[in-house]
Each structure stands twice: as C-alpha cells, then as structure tokens.
Short mmCIF file of C-alpha atoms and ligand atoms in Angstrom, two decimals:
data_model
loop_
_atom_site.label_atom_id
_atom_site.label_comp_id
_atom_site.label_asym_id
_atom_site.label_seq_id
_atom_site.Cartn_x
_atom_site.Cartn_y
_atom_site.Cartn_z
CA MET X 1 -0.27 36.41 -44.24
CA PRO X 2 -1.94 36.33 -41.01
CA ALA X 3 -2.87 32.64 -41.12
CA GLY X 4 0.81 31.37 -41.29
CA PRO X 5 2.23 32.47 -37.94
CA SER X 6 -1.10 31.50 -36.23
CA ALA X 7 -1.07 28.01 -37.45
CA SER X 8 2.42 27.38 -36.57
CA ARG X 9 1.71 28.81 -33.13
CA ARG X 10 -1.09 26.38 -32.50
CA THR X 11 1.14 23.43 -33.47
CA VAL X 12 3.73 24.56 -30.94
CA LEU X 13 1.12 24.94 -28.32
CA ARG X 14 -0.21 21.54 -29.20
CA GLY X 15 3.29 19.85 -28.80
CA ALA X 16 3.74 21.82 -25.49
CA ALA X 17 0.22 20.50 -24.07
CA ALA X 18 1.32 16.86 -24.88
CA ALA X 19 4.52 16.93 -22.80
CA PRO X 20 3.05 17.52 -19.43
CA VAL X 21 0.60 14.56 -20.03
CA ALA X 22 3.49 12.26 -20.69
CA GLY X 23 5.18 13.63 -17.62
CA LEU X 24 2.12 12.89 -15.51
CA GLY X 25 1.87 9.30 -16.81
CA LEU X 26 5.49 8.63 -15.62
CA ALA X 27 4.80 9.98 -12.38
CA ALA X 28 1.63 8.17 -11.74
CA CYS X 29 3.55 5.02 -12.67
CA SER X 30 6.61 5.50 -10.62
CA ALA X 31 4.99 7.04 -7.47
CA GLN X 32 1.82 6.20 -5.51
CA GLY X 33 -0.55 3.98 -7.05
CA ALA X 34 -4.10 3.99 -5.96
CA GLY X 35 -3.49 5.41 -2.51
CA GLY X 36 -2.15 8.80 -3.63
CA PRO X 37 1.05 10.62 -2.69
CA ASP X 38 -0.24 10.93 1.03
CA ALA X 39 -0.89 7.32 1.54
CA ALA X 40 0.62 6.20 5.03
CA ALA X 41 0.20 3.76 7.74
CA PRO X 42 -1.74 4.89 10.82
CA THR X 43 0.01 7.57 13.01
CA ALA X 44 -2.43 6.94 15.87
CA PRO X 45 -4.41 3.76 16.94
CA VAL X 46 -7.27 2.68 14.69
CA GLU X 47 -9.91 0.23 14.95
CA LEU X 48 -9.92 -2.12 12.07
CA GLY X 49 -12.53 -4.85 12.51
CA VAL X 50 -13.72 -7.73 14.48
CA GLU X 51 -11.02 -9.87 15.96
CA SER X 52 -12.72 -13.17 15.01
CA GLU X 53 -12.36 -12.39 11.28
CA ILE X 54 -8.91 -13.48 11.16
CA ALA X 55 -8.40 -17.16 11.59
CA LYS X 56 -5.16 -18.80 12.74
CA GLY X 57 -2.52 -18.75 9.83
CA ALA X 58 -4.59 -16.13 7.89
CA ALA X 59 -4.37 -12.28 7.28
CA LYS X 60 -6.55 -9.57 6.40
CA LEU X 61 -5.68 -6.36 4.46
CA TYR X 62 -7.32 -3.12 5.49
CA ARG X 63 -6.77 -0.81 2.55
CA ASP X 64 -8.34 2.22 3.90
CA HIS X 65 -5.75 2.30 6.77
CA ASN X 66 -2.82 0.69 4.81
CA VAL X 67 -2.50 -1.88 7.47
CA VAL X 68 -2.32 -5.92 7.28
CA VAL X 69 -3.33 -7.90 10.20
CA SER X 70 -2.17 -11.62 10.41
CA ARG X 71 -2.64 -14.36 12.97
CA ASP X 72 0.16 -16.96 13.36
CA ARG X 73 -0.31 -20.69 14.33
CA THR X 74 -0.24 -19.97 18.07
CA GLY X 75 -3.06 -17.29 17.64
CA ALA X 76 -1.05 -14.13 18.11
CA LEU X 77 -1.86 -11.15 16.02
CA LYS X 78 0.76 -9.13 14.08
CA ALA X 79 0.25 -5.92 12.08
CA TYR X 80 2.33 -4.28 9.54
CA SER X 81 2.24 -1.08 7.64
CA THR X 82 1.35 -1.86 3.86
CA ILE X 83 3.35 0.77 2.41
CA CYS X 84 5.86 -0.88 0.35
CA THR X 85 9.31 -0.36 1.57
CA HIS X 86 10.64 -0.23 -2.06
CA ALA X 87 9.21 3.05 -3.22
CA GLY X 88 6.24 3.80 -1.00
CA CYS X 89 3.35 2.53 -2.92
CA PRO X 90 0.32 1.37 -0.87
CA ILE X 91 0.03 -2.46 -1.25
CA ASN X 92 -3.55 -3.22 -2.37
CA LYS X 93 -3.51 -7.04 -3.00
CA LEU X 94 -3.40 -9.97 -0.50
CA ARG X 95 -3.23 -13.48 -1.82
CA GLY X 96 -3.38 -15.89 1.14
CA THR X 97 -0.89 -14.54 3.48
CA THR X 98 1.24 -12.81 0.58
CA LEU X 99 0.99 -9.15 0.03
CA ILE X 100 1.63 -8.07 -3.51
CA CYS X 101 2.80 -4.52 -4.24
CA PRO X 102 0.99 -2.93 -7.47
CA CYS X 103 4.06 -0.78 -8.57
CA HIS X 104 6.90 -3.19 -9.25
CA GLY X 105 5.81 -6.57 -7.97
CA SER X 106 7.47 -6.81 -4.53
CA GLU X 107 5.88 -9.47 -2.37
CA PHE X 108 5.85 -9.70 1.57
CA ASP X 109 4.82 -12.37 3.92
CA ALA X 110 1.93 -10.94 6.05
CA VAL X 111 2.62 -13.12 8.97
CA THR X 112 6.38 -12.17 9.46
CA GLY X 113 6.43 -8.84 7.31
CA LYS X 114 9.59 -10.29 5.33
CA VAL X 115 10.21 -9.80 1.75
CA VAL X 116 9.55 -12.94 -0.39
CA GLN X 117 10.01 -11.18 -3.92
CA ALA X 118 12.21 -8.41 -4.87
CA PRO X 119 12.81 -5.49 -5.64
CA ALA X 120 12.13 -4.61 -2.03
CA THR X 121 14.75 -5.56 0.30
CA GLU X 122 13.45 -4.15 3.61
CA PRO X 123 10.56 -5.96 5.66
CA LEU X 124 7.47 -4.19 6.22
CA THR X 125 7.18 -1.81 9.29
CA GLU X 126 5.68 -3.66 12.14
CA LEU X 127 2.84 -1.88 13.99
CA SER X 128 1.40 -2.31 17.52
CA VAL X 129 -1.68 -4.39 17.48
CA LYS X 130 -4.09 -5.37 20.45
CA THR X 131 -7.74 -6.15 20.82
CA ALA X 132 -10.38 -4.18 22.72
CA HIS X 133 -13.76 -5.50 23.28
CA GLY X 134 -13.40 -7.98 20.58
CA ARG X 135 -12.13 -5.46 18.02
CA ILE X 136 -8.63 -5.12 16.41
CA VAL X 137 -6.78 -1.86 17.19
CA ALA X 138 -3.59 -1.27 15.44
CA GLY X 139 -1.37 1.77 15.43
CA PRO X 140 2.36 2.92 15.46
CA ALA X 141 4.88 0.68 17.27
CA ALA X 142 5.11 1.78 20.78
FE1 LIG L 1 8.11 -0.75 -5.79
FE2 LIG L 1 6.36 -1.53 -4.05
S1 LIG L 1 7.05 0.52 -4.59
S2 LIG L 1 7.53 -2.81 -5.48
#
C-alpha cells in the first residue's frame, strides 16, 4: 500500500511546517517591532530637520533615526534615543510629548526622557543635540 506511508509523511511535514510559523510570530511580538532587529539610535551625528519646527514645550519624533527632540519651556533642545529601555523596541508613537512603545506599552516623557508608564524602569538614553545653520543635529552623547 504505497499511499499509506506517503499520506502519513505529508501529515508529519505539514505539522512541522506549522511550528516555525508559530515561532516566528512569537519572535516578532517580543522582539523589535517595526524597526527590525537592527534598529538603533544614531552612532554618528545626523541632521534631523529645521530647528523652528519644534516649539517651546513640544517634541518631534524622527522615526527614521530613532530620535526624539524636544524643547523645554526655556527654549533649550534635548534629544533622546527612542529605542525603548525595556526590551529594545523602536518607539514609533508620540502623543504630545509622551512617547509610547508599541511592544509592551511603556511611556516616556520626551522632554525629560523619564519613564511615565511601566514596564520600562530606565529613562531613555540622552543624545547630544545642537543646531547648525538652523537645522537640528543629534548624535551620541559626547
Ligand atoms: Fe517593552 Fe518597549 S520594549 S515596552
């Protein structure tokens, strides 16, 4: 009966094929979100945008560079890495001056870098920021 062993082998293969898919689903959920596993804050200074686009008390998220820049009430600029300090997801949402991580819901204050909602416990990594010819340049802390 040649059909018997062949059919059961197909069944086994189908079962084996389903397992990696489930594994990938878990990995995608727990790991890096939209930015992929290599998402990182700049390792060298990057030009982000026009200085005037950030008003006092406001913030702007530069998703492509994983950086948020904010301006406090005195007019001073601050920049932070938006790689979440909980498990490394790139943060992709800014509501007002609150950054919201898509992976487990941690929230950070974009003006101070501090955690405002767990599960993260560590503040965002501060970056250096300056303006050059009216444009914002951020990079690793000096
Ligand atoms: Fe878990 Fe951001 S990686 S909340």
